[in-house]
PDB file of C-alpha atoms in Angstrom:
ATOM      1  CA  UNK A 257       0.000   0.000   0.000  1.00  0.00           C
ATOM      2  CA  UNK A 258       2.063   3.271  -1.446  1.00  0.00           C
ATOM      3  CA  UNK A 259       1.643   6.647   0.036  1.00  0.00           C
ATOM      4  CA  UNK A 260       3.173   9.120   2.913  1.00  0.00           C
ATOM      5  CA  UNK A 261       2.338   8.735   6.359  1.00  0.00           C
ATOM      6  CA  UNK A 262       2.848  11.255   9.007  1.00  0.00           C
ATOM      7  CA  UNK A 263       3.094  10.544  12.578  1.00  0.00           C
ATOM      8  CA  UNK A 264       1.537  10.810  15.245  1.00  0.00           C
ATOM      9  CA  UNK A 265      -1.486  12.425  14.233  1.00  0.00           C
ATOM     10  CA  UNK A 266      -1.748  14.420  16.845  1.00  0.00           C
ATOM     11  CA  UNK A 267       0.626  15.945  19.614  1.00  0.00           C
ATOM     12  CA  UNK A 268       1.340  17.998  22.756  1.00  0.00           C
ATOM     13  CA  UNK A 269       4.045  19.287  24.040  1.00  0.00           C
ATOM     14  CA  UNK A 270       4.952  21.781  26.533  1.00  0.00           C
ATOM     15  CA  UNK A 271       6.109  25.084  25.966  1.00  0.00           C
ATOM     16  CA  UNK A 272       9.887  24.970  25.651  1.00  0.00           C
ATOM     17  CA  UNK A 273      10.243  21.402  24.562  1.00  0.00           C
ATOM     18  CA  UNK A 274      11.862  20.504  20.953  1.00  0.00           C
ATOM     19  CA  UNK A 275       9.661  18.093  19.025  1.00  0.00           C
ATOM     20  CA  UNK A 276      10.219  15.714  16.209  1.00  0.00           C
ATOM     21  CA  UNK A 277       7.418  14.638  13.597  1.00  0.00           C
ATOM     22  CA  UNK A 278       7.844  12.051  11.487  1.00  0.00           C
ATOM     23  CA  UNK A 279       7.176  11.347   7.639  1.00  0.00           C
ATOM     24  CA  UNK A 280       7.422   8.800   5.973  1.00  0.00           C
ATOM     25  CA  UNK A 281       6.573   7.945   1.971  1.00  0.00           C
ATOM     26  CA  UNK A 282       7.106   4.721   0.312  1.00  0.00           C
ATOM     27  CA  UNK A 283       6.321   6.360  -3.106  1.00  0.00           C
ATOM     28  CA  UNK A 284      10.151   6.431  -4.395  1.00  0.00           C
ATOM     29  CA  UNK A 285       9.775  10.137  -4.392  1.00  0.00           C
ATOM     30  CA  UNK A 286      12.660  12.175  -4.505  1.00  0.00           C
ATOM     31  CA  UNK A 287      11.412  15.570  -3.458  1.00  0.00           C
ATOM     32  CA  UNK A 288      10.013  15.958   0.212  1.00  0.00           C
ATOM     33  CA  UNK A 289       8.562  18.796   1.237  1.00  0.00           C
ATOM     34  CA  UNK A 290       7.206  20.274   4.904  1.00  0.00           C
ATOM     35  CA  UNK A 291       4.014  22.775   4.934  1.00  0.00           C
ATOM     36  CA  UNK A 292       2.459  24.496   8.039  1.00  0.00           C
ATOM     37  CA  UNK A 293      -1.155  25.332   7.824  1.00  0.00           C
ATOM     38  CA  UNK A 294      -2.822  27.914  10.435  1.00  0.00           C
ATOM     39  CA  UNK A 295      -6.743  27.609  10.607  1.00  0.00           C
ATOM     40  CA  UNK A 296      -8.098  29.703   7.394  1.00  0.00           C
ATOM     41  CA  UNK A 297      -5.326  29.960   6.043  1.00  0.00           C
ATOM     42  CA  UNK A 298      -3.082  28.114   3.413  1.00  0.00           C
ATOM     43  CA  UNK A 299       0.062  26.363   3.258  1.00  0.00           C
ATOM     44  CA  UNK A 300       2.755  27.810   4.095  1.00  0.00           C
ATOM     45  CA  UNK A 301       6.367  25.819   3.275  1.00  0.00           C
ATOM     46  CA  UNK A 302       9.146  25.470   5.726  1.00  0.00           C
ATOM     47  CA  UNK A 303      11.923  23.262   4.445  1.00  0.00           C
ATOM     48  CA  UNK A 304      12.052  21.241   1.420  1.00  0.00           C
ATOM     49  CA  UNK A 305      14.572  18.676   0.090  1.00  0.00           C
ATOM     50  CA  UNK A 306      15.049  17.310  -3.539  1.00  0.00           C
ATOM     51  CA  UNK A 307      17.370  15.101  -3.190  1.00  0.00           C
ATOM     52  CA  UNK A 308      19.174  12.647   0.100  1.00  0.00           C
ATOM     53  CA  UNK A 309      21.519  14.825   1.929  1.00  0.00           C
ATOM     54  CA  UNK A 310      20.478  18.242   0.669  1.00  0.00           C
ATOM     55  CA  UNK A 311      17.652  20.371   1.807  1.00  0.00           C
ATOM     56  CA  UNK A 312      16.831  24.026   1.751  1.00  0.00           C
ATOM     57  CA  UNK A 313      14.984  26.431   3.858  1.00  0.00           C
ATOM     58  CA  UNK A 314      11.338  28.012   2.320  1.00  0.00           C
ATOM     59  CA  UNK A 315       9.535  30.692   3.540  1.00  0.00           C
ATOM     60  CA  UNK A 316       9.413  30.414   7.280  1.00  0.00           C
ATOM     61  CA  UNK A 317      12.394  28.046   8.132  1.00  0.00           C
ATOM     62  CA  UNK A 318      13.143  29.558  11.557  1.00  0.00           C
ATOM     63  CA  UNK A 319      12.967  27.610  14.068  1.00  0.00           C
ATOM     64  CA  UNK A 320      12.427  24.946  12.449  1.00  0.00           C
ATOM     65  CA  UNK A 321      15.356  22.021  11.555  1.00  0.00           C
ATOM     66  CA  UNK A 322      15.280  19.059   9.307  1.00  0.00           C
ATOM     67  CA  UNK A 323      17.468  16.067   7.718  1.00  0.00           C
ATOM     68  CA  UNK A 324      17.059  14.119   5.143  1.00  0.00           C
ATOM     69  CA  UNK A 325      19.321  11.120   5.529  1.00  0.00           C
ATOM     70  CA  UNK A 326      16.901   8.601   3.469  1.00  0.00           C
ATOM     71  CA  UNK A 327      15.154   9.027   0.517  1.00  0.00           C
ATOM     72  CA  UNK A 328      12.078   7.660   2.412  1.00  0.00           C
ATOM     73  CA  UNK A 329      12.290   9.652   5.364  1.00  0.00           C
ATOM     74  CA  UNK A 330      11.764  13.290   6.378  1.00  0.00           C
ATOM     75  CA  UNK A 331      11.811  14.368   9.875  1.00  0.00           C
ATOM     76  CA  UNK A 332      11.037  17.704  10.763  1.00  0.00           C
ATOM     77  CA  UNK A 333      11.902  18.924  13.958  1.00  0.00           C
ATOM     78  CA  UNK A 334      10.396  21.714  15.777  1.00  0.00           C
ATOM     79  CA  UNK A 335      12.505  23.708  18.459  1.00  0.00           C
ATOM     80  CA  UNK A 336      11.796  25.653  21.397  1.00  0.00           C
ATOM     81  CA  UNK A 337      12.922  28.615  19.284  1.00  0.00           C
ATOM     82  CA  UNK A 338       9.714  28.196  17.042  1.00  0.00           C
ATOM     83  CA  UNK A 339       7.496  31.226  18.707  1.00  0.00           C
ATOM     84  CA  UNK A 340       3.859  30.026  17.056  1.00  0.00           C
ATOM     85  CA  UNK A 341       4.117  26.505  17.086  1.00  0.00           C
ATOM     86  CA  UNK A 342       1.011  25.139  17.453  1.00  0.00           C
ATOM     87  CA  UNK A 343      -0.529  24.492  13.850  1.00  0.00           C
ATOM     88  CA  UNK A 344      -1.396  21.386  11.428  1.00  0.00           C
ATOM     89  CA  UNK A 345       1.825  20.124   9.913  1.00  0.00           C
ATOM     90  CA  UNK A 346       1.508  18.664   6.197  1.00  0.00           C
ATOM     91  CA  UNK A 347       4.570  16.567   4.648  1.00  0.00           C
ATOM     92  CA  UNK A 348       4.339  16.277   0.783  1.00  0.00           C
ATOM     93  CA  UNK A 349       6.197  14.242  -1.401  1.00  0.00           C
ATOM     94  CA  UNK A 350       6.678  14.263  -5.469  1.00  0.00           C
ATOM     95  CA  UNK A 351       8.718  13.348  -8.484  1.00  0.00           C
ATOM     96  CA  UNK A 352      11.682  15.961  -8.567  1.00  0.00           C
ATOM     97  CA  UNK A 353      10.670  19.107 -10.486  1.00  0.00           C
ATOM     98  CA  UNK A 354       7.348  21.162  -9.583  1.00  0.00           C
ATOM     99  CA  UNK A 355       5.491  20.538 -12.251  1.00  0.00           C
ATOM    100  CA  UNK A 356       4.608  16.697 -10.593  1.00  0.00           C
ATOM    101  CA  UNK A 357       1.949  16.612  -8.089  1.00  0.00           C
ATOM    102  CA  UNK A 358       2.606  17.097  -4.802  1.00  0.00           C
ATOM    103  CA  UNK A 359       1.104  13.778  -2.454  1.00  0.00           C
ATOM    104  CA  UNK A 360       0.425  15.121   0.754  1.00  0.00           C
ATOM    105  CA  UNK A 361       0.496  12.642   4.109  1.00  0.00           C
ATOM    106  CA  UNK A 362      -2.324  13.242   6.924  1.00  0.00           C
ATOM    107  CA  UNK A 363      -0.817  15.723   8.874  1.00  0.00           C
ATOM    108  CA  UNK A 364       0.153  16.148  12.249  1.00  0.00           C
ATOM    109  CA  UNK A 365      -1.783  18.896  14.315  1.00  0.00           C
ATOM    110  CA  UNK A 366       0.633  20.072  16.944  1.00  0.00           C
ATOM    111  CA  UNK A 367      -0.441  21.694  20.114  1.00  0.00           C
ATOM    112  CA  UNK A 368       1.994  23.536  22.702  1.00  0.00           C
ATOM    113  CA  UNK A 369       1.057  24.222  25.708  1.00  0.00           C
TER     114      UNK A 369
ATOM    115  CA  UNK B 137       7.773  37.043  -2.966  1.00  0.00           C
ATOM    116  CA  UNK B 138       5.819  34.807  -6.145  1.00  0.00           C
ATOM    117  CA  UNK B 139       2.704  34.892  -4.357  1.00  0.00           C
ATOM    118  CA  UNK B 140      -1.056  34.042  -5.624  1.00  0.00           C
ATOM    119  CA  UNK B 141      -3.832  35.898  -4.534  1.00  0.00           C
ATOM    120  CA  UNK B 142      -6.915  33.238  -4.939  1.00  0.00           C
ATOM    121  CA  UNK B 143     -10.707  34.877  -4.145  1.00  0.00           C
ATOM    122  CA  UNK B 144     -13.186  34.664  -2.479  1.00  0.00           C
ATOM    123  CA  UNK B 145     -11.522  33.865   1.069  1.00  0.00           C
ATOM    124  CA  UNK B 146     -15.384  31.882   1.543  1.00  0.00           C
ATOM    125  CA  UNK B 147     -18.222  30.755  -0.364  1.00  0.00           C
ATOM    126  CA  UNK B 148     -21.871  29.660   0.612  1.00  0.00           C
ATOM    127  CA  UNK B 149     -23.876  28.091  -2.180  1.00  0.00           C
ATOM    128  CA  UNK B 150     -26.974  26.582  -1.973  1.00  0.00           C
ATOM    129  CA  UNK B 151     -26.841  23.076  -2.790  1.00  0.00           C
ATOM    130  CA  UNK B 152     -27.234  22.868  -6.556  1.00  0.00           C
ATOM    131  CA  UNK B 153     -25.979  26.039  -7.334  1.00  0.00           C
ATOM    132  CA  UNK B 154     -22.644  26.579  -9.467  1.00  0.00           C
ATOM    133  CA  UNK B 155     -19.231  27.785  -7.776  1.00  0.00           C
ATOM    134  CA  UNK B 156     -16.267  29.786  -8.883  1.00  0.00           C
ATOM    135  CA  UNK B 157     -12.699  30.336  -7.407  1.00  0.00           C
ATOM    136  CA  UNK B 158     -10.463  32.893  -8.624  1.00  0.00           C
ATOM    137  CA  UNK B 159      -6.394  32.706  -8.964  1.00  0.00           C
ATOM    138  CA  UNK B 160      -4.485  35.465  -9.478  1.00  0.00           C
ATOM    139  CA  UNK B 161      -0.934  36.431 -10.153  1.00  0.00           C
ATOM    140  CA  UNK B 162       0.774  39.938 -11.103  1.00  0.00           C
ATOM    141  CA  UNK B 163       3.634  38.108 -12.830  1.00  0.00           C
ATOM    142  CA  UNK B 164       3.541  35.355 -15.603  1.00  0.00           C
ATOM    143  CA  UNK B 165       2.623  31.637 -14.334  1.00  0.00           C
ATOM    144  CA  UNK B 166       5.114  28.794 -15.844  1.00  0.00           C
ATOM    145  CA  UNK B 167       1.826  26.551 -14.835  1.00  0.00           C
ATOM    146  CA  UNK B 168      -0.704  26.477 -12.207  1.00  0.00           C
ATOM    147  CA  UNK B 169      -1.950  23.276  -9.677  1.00  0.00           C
ATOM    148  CA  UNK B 170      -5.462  22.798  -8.218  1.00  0.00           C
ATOM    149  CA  UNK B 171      -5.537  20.959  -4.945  1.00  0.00           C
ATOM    150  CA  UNK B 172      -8.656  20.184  -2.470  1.00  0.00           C
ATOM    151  CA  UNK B 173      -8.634  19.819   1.204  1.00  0.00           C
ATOM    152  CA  UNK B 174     -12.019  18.574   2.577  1.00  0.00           C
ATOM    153  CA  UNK B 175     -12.640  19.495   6.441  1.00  0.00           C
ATOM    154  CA  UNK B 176      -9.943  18.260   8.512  1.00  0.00           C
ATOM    155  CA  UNK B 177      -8.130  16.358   5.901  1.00  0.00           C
ATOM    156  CA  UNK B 178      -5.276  16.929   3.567  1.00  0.00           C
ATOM    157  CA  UNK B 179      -4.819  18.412   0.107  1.00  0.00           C
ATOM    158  CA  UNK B 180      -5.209  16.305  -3.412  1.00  0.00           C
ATOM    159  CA  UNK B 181      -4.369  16.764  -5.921  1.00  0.00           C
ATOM    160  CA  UNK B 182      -6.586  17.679  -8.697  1.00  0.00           C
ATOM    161  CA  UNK B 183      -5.122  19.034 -11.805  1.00  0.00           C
ATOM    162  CA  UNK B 184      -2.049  21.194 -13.172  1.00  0.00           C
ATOM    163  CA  UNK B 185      -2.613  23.609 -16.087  1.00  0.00           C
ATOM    164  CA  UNK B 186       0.161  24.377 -18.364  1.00  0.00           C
ATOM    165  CA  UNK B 187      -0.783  25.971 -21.928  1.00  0.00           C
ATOM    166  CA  UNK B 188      -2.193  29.816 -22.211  1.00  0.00           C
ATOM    167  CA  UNK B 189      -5.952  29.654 -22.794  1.00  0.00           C
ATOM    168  CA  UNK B 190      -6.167  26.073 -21.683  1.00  0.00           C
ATOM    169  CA  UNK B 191      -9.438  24.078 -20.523  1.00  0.00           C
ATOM    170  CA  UNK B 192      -9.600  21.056 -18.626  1.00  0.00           C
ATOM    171  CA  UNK B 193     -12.627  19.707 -17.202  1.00  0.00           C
ATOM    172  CA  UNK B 194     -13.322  16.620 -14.440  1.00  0.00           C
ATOM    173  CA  UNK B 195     -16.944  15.917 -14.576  1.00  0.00           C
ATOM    174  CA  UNK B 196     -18.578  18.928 -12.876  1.00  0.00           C
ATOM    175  CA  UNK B 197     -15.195  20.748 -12.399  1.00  0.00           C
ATOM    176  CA  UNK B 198     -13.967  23.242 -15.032  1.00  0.00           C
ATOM    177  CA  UNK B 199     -10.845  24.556 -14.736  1.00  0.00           C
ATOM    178  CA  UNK B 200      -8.930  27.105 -16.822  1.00  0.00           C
ATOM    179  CA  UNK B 201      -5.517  29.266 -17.310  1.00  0.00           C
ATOM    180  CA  UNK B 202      -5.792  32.416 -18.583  1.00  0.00           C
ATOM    181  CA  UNK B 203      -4.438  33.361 -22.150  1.00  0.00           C
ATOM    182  CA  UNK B 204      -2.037  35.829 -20.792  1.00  0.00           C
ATOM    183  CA  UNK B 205      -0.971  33.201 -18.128  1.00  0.00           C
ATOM    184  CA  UNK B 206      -1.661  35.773 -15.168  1.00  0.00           C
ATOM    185  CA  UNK B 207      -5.181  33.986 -13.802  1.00  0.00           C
ATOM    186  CA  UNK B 208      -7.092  30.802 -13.545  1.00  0.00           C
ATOM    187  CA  UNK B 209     -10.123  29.428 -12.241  1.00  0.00           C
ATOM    188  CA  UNK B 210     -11.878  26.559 -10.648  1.00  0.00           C
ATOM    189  CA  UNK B 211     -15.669  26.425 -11.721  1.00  0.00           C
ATOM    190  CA  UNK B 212     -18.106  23.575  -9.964  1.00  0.00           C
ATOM    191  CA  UNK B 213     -21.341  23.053 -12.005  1.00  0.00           C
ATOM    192  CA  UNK B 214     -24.244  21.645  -9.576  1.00  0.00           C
ATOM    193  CA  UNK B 215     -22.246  21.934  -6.697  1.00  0.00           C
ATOM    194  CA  UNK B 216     -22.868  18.570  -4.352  1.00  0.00           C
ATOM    195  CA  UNK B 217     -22.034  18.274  -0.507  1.00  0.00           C
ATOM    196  CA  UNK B 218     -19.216  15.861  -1.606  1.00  0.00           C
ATOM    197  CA  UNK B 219     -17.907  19.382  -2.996  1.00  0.00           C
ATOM    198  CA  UNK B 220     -17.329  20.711   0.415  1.00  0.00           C
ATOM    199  CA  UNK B 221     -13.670  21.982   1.389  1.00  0.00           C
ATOM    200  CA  UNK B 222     -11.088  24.133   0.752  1.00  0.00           C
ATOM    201  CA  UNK B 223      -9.679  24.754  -2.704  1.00  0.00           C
ATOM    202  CA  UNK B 224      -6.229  25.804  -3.260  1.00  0.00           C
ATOM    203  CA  UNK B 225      -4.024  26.591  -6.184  1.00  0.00           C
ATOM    204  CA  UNK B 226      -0.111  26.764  -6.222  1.00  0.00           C
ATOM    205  CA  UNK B 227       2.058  27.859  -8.757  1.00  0.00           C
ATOM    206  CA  UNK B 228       5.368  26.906  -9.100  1.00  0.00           C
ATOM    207  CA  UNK B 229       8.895  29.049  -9.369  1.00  0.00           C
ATOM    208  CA  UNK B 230      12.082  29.155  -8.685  1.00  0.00           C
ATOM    209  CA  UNK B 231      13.066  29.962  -5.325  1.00  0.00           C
ATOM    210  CA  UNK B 232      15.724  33.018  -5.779  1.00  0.00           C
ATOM    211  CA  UNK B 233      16.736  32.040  -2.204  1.00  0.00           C
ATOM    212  CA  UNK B 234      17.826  28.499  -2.710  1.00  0.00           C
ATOM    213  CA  UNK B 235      19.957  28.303  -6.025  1.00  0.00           C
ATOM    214  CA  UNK B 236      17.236  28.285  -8.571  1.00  0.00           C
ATOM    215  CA  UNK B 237      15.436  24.968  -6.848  1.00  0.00           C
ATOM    216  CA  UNK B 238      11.613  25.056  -7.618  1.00  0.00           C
ATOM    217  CA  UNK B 239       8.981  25.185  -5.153  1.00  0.00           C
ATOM    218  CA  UNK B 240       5.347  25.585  -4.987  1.00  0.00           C
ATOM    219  CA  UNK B 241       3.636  28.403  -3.632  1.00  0.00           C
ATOM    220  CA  UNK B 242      -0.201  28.408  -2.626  1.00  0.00           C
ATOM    221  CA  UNK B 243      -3.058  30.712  -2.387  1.00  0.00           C
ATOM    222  CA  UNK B 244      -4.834  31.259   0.714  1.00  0.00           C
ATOM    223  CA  UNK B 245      -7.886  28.851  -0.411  1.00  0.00           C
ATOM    224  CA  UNK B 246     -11.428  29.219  -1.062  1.00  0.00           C
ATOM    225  CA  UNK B 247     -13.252  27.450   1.785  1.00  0.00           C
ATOM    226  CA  UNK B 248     -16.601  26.079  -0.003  1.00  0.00           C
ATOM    227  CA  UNK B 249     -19.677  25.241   2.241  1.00  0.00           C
ATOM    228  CA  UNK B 250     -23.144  24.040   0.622  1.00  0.00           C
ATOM    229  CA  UNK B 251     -26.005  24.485   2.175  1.00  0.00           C
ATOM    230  CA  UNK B 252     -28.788  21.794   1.300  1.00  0.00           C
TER     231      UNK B 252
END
């Protein structure tokens, strides 16, 4: 069964504390991609990486930290120095290049507290 | 930034009635995606537009990219409660920032809700 999962699908953490959500794609995608979505509004991208071992920073990278060490996985890790962090996290996935469709997993709706 | 201003922000249709979401751009679009997000789910993918003036239609969904390549639009005939969610749509570019890499960009989304 292909696709992207995201886990868990949904988390709290404390104010203060780093945390680490997970994606995962068995699609043999090369391109991952991390979104943040605040209610009403769209998707807004934080890292992305096209390739194992090489990511860049999007729109609103700060504090925010990622790796990409396999091709199937793309953690996304959100510090303490993140100041809004509480929001619905999206991972995406494609075939390199934008003009393949992005597959998007669940999501992961983070709550700090 | 390469950013895409998509309108309305919300819609309320009557069950039955037809819908229409608006994408705009002040610079040239190399191609335009249409995704849907239905209430606390994630986006899919619907379609990607690439040619000036170009129509593309998925039963009641019409879509279409403008011939100047600045606008599209997302038109639902006989709009159903299945219809209900969020549509977004994202061009792509290459991020300035980041050596040339391409990303996607959204729109804020037109949130659809039918009333029946």
């Amino acid at each position: 069964d292909g696709g992207i999962t995201q886990s868990p699908k949904y988390l709290f953490r404390k104010e203060g504390q780093n945390v680490t959500l997970s994606c995962e794609q068995n699609l043999n995608h090369d391109a991952m991609y991390w979104y943040r979505q605040d209610p009403g509004q769209g998707l807004r991208l934080i890292y992305y990486s096209q390739i194992v071992n090489d990511f860049q920073k999007g729109d609103i990278a700060e504090g925010y930290s990622v790796s990409r060490e396999k091709k199937e996985s793309f953690p996304l890790t959100v510090t303490s120095a993140q100041k809004n962090p509480t929001a619905f996290y999206l991972c995406a996935s494609s075939h390199q290049g934008v003009l393949n469709e992005q597959f998007f997993g669940p999501g992961t709706r983070l709550t700090v507290l | 930034g390469q950013q895409v201003m998509q309108i309305p922000q919300y819609q309320h249709v009557q069950e039955g009635e037809d819908f229409t979401t608006y994408c705009n751009s002040s610079t040239t679009l190399s191609n335009i995606q249409w995704y849907k997000q239905r209430p606390g789910g994630h986006p899919v993918f619907l379609i990607q537009l690439v040619k000036s003036g170009e129509v593309k239609k998925q039963k009641r969904l019409t879509f279409q990219f403008g011939e100047a390549k600045k606008n599209s639009s997302l038109h639902i005939t006989a709009t159903q409660t299945t219809d209900v969610g969020t549509y977004f749509c994202a061009r792509s570019g290459r991020d300035s920032a980041n050596f040339g890499n391409e990303k996607l960009t959204f729109g804020t989304g037109t949130r659809l809700t039918i009333i029946p």
